[in-house]
C-alpha positions as a Markdown table, in Angstrom:
| # | Residue | x | y | z |
|---|---|---|---|---|
| 1 | Arg | 20.7 | 0.5 | 6.9 |
| 2 | Leu | 19.5 | -1.2 | 10.0 |
| 3 | Phe | 22.0 | -2.5 | 12.5 |
| 4 | Lys | 20.1 | -4.9 | 14.8 |
| 5 | Arg | 21.3 | -5.3 | 18.3 |
| 6 | Thr | 21.6 | -8.7 | 19.9 |
| 7 | His | 18.5 | -8.3 | 22.0 |
| 8 | Gln | 16.4 | -7.1 | 19.1 |
| 9 | Arg | 14.2 | -9.2 | 16.8 |
| 10 | Phe | 13.1 | -8.1 | 13.3 |
| 11 | Leu | 9.7 | -9.2 | 12.1 |
| 12 | Gln | 9.3 | -8.2 | 8.4 |
| 13 | Thr | 5.7 | -7.4 | 7.6 |
| 14 | Phe | 6.2 | -5.9 | 4.1 |
| 15 | Asp | 3.5 | -3.6 | 2.7 |
| 16 | Gly | 0.3 | -5.4 | 1.8 |
| 17 | His | 0.2 | -8.1 | -0.8 |
| 18 | Pro | 3.2 | -8.6 | -3.1 |
| 19 | Phe | 1.7 | -7.6 | -6.4 |
| 20 | Ser | 4.5 | -5.2 | -7.5 |
| 21 | Ala | 8.0 | -6.0 | -8.3 |
| 22 | Met | 10.2 | -6.8 | -5.3 |
| 23 | Gly | 13.4 | -8.6 | -4.5 |
| 24 | Arg | 15.0 | -10.3 | -7.4 |
| 25 | Arg | 12.6 | -9.2 | -10.1 |
| 26 | Tyr | 12.9 | -5.6 | -9.0 |
| 27 | Trp | 16.6 | -5.6 | -8.6 |
| 28 | Glu | 17.2 | -7.3 | -11.9 |
| 29 | Gly | 14.5 | -5.8 | -14.0 |
| 30 | Arg | 14.2 | -2.3 | -12.8 |
| 31 | Arg | 17.5 | -1.6 | -11.2 |
| 32 | Gly | 19.8 | -3.7 | -13.5 |
| 33 | Lys | 21.7 | -5.2 | -10.5 |
| 34 | Pro | 24.1 | -8.1 | -11.2 |
| 35 | Glu | 23.5 | -11.6 | -9.6 |
| 36 | Ala | 26.5 | -11.1 | -7.2 |
| 37 | Trp | 24.9 | -7.9 | -5.8 |
| 38 | Ile | 21.5 | -9.7 | -5.4 |
| 39 | Gln | 23.1 | -12.6 | -3.6 |
| 40 | Thr | 24.9 | -10.2 | -1.2 |
| 41 | Glu | 21.7 | -8.2 | -0.6 |
| 42 | Thr | 19.5 | -11.3 | 0.0 |
| 43 | Ala | 22.1 | -12.7 | 2.4 |
| 44 | Arg | 22.2 | -9.4 | 4.3 |
| 45 | Leu | 18.4 | -9.3 | 4.6 |
| 46 | Asn | 18.2 | -13.0 | 5.6 |
| 47 | Gln | 20.6 | -12.2 | 8.5 |
| 48 | Gln | 18.4 | -9.3 | 9.6 |
| 49 | Trp | 15.0 | -10.8 | 9.4 |
| 50 | Asp | 14.0 | -13.2 | 12.2 |
| 51 | Ala | 10.7 | -14.0 | 10.6 |
| 52 | Leu | 8.3 | -12.7 | 7.9 |
| 53 | Val | 4.6 | -12.2 | 8.0 |
| 54 | Ala | 2.8 | -13.3 | 4.8 |
| 55 | Pro | -0.9 | -12.8 | 4.0 |
| 56 | Asn | -1.2 | -16.2 | 2.4 |
| 57 | Arg | 0.8 | -19.2 | 1.0 |
| 58 | Leu | 1.3 | -17.6 | -2.4 |
| 59 | Ala | 2.9 | -14.6 | -0.8 |
| 60 | Ala | 5.0 | -16.8 | 1.4 |
| 61 | Gln | 6.3 | -18.6 | -1.8 |
| 62 | Leu | 7.0 | -15.3 | -3.5 |
| 63 | Tyr | 9.0 | -14.0 | -0.4 |
| 64 | Arg | 11.0 | -17.2 | -0.4 |
| 65 | Ser | 11.9 | -17.0 | -4.1 |
| 66 | Glu | 12.4 | -13.2 | -4.4 |
| 67 | Phe | 14.6 | -12.9 | -1.3 |
| 68 | Asp | 16.0 | -16.4 | -1.2 |
| 69 | Tyr | 14.5 | -16.5 | 2.3 |
| 70 | Arg | 14.9 | -19.8 | 4.3 |
| 71 | Gly | 13.7 | -18.6 | 7.7 |
| 72 | Glu | 10.4 | -18.7 | 9.4 |
| 73 | Ile | 7.3 | -17.3 | 7.6 |
| 74 | Leu | 4.2 | -16.7 | 9.6 |
| 75 | Thr | 1.2 | -17.0 | 7.3 |
| 76 | Leu | -1.2 | -14.9 | 9.4 |
| 77 | Gly | -3.2 | -12.7 | 7.0 |
| 78 | Asn | -2.6 | -9.1 | 6.2 |
| 79 | Pro | -2.7 | -6.9 | 9.4 |
| 80 | Arg | -3.5 | -3.8 | 7.3 |
| 81 | Cys | -6.6 | -5.4 | 5.8 |
| 82 | Asp | -7.8 | -7.7 | 8.6 |
| 83 | Ala | -9.7 | -4.8 | 10.1 |
| 84 | Leu | -11.9 | -4.7 | 7.0 |
| 85 | Val | -12.9 | -8.3 | 7.6 |
| 86 | Ala | -13.4 | -8.0 | 11.3 |
| 87 | Gly | -15.0 | -4.5 | 11.1 |
| 88 | Val | -15.2 | -2.1 | 13.9 |
| 89 | Ala | -18.7 | -1.4 | 15.3 |
| 90 | Gly | -19.7 | 2.2 | 14.6 |
| 91 | Arg | -16.5 | 3.1 | 12.8 |
| 92 | Arg | -18.2 | 3.4 | 9.4 |
| 93 | Leu | -20.8 | 6.0 | 10.6 |
| 94 | Ser | -18.3 | 8.0 | 12.6 |
| 95 | Val | -15.9 | 8.3 | 9.7 |
| 96 | Arg | -18.7 | 9.3 | 7.3 |
| 97 | Arg | -19.9 | 12.0 | 9.8 |
| 98 | Ala | -16.3 | 13.3 | 10.3 |
| 99 | Leu | -15.9 | 13.6 | 6.5 |
| 100 | Gly | -19.2 | 15.3 | 5.9 |
| 101 | Ala | -21.1 | 12.4 | 4.2 |
| 102 | Ser | -24.7 | 12.2 | 5.2 |
| 103 | Glu | -26.6 | 8.9 | 5.6 |
| 104 | His | -28.6 | 9.7 | 2.5 |
| 105 | Gln | -25.5 | 10.1 | 0.2 |
| 106 | Thr | -23.7 | 7.4 | -1.6 |
| 107 | Val | -20.0 | 7.6 | -1.2 |
| 108 | Thr | -17.8 | 6.2 | -4.0 |
| 109 | Leu | -14.1 | 5.7 | -3.1 |
| 110 | Tyr | -11.6 | 5.9 | -5.9 |
| 111 | Ala | -8.2 | 4.7 | -4.6 |
| 112 | Pro | -5.9 | 3.7 | -7.4 |
| 113 | Thr | -2.6 | 2.0 | -6.5 |
| 114 | Ala | 0.7 | 3.7 | -7.2 |
| 115 | Arg | 2.1 | 3.3 | -10.7 |
| 116 | Asp | 5.9 | 2.6 | -10.8 |
| 117 | Leu | 6.1 | 4.5 | -14.1 |
| 118 | Leu | 5.0 | 7.7 | -12.2 |
| 119 | Thr | 7.9 | 7.6 | -9.8 |
| 120 | Thr | 9.4 | 11.0 | -9.2 |
| 121 | Arg | 12.1 | 10.0 | -6.7 |
| 122 | Gly | 12.7 | 7.0 | -4.4 |
| 123 | Ser | 9.2 | 6.0 | -3.1 |
| 124 | Ala | 7.5 | 9.2 | -4.3 |
| 125 | Lys | 5.1 | 8.8 | -7.2 |
| 126 | Arg | 2.8 | 11.2 | -9.0 |
| 127 | Arg | -0.9 | 10.7 | -8.7 |
| 128 | Phe | -2.5 | 8.4 | -11.2 |
| 129 | Asp | -5.0 | 10.8 | -13.0 |
| 130 | Glu | -6.4 | 8.9 | -16.0 |
| 131 | Leu | -9.9 | 8.8 | -14.6 |
| 132 | Asp | -12.1 | 11.7 | -15.8 |
| 133 | Leu | -13.3 | 12.8 | -12.4 |
| 134 | Pro | -15.8 | 15.5 | -13.6 |
| 135 | Ala | -17.4 | 13.0 | -15.9 |
| 136 | Val | -17.7 | 10.4 | -13.0 |
| 137 | Val | -19.3 | 13.0 | -10.7 |
| 138 | Ser | -21.7 | 14.1 | -13.4 |
| 139 | His | -22.7 | 10.5 | -14.1 |
| 140 | Leu | -23.2 | 9.7 | -10.4 |
| 141 | Gly | -25.4 | 12.7 | -9.7 |
| 142 | Pro | -25.9 | 15.0 | -6.7 |
| 143 | Arg | -26.7 | 12.3 | -4.1 |
| 144 | His | -23.1 | 11.0 | -4.4 |
| 145 | Gln | -19.8 | 12.0 | -3.1 |
| 146 | Leu | -16.6 | 10.9 | -4.8 |
| 147 | Trp | -13.7 | 10.4 | -2.5 |
| 148 | Val | -10.2 | 10.2 | -4.0 |
| 149 | Arg | -7.4 | 8.5 | -2.0 |
| 150 | Gly | -4.0 | 8.4 | -3.6 |
| 151 | His | -1.5 | 5.7 | -2.7 |
| 152 | Gln | 0.9 | 6.1 | 0.3 |
| 153 | Asp | 3.7 | 7.0 | -2.2 |
| 154 | Asn | 1.5 | 9.8 | -3.6 |
| 155 | Lys | 1.6 | 11.6 | -0.2 |
| 156 | Arg | 5.2 | 12.5 | -0.9 |
| 157 | Val | 4.2 | 14.5 | -4.0 |
| 158 | Pro | 2.2 | 17.7 | -3.4 |
| 159 | Asp | -0.4 | 16.9 | -6.1 |
| 160 | Arg | -4.0 | 16.8 | -4.9 |
| 161 | Val | -7.4 | 16.9 | -6.6 |
| 162 | Ser | -9.1 | 20.3 | -6.1 |
| 163 | Gly | -11.7 | 22.5 | -7.6 |
| 164 | Ile | -14.1 | 19.7 | -8.7 |
| 165 | Glu | -17.5 | 19.9 | -7.2 |
| 166 | Gly | -18.5 | 16.6 | -5.5 |
| 167 | Val | -14.9 | 15.3 | -5.3 |
| 168 | Arg | -13.0 | 15.2 | -2.1 |
| 169 | Asp | -9.2 | 14.4 | -2.1 |
| 170 | Leu | -8.5 | 12.3 | 1.0 |
| 171 | Thr | -4.9 | 11.3 | 0.1 |
| 172 | Asp | -3.7 | 12.7 | 3.4 |
| 173 | Tyr | -6.3 | 10.9 | 5.5 |
| 174 | Pro | -4.3 | 8.7 | 7.8 |
| 175 | Asp | -6.1 | 5.3 | 7.4 |
| 176 | Val | -7.3 | 4.0 | 4.1 |
| 177 | Asn | -9.2 | 1.2 | 5.9 |
| 178 | Asp | -11.5 | 3.9 | 7.5 |
| 179 | Leu | -12.3 | 5.2 | 4.0 |
| 180 | Ile | -13.0 | 1.7 | 2.6 |
| 181 | Met | -15.3 | 0.9 | 5.5 |
| 182 | Ala | -17.2 | 4.3 | 5.2 |
| 183 | Ala | -17.6 | 4.1 | 1.4 |
| 184 | Asp | -20.6 | 2.4 | -0.3 |
| 185 | Val | -18.8 | 1.7 | -3.6 |
């Protein structure tokens, strides 16, 4: 638990867009927590957070309802994804070069989100592996590279794609935005 000092401010940025269960829905549905526990937890979080960052008005409404949040919400976009809109000159080419993709190859990025049902412990989840990667590579052909990037929660499980010609597992690559910018598909 965080114990904020009087001189500190806590800006809650969350993790991307709130598509997965969080707050009330998560605590009630997945964890079976009683209403009294939820009220105590939301009150504790409301005391800690000085403001929230939301990517849009819908997310701001979800944060208010899921966390009973009454404080300031800054609807500023999504810092993690804003780089994709603004772009960084030359970044695409330098990432492709660093990862061994030539200008003549088409790079397809497969980056499935984490699946709650694949949770192994805490925020560790097994890799979603329902896509037939050899069939995809065969269909795409030799002028393609298939990059696979697991979700952040997949990094905590030592399960990587290996041994498939034309497939490169980049789950441990530090910035998924680089991969999105460098990919063609």
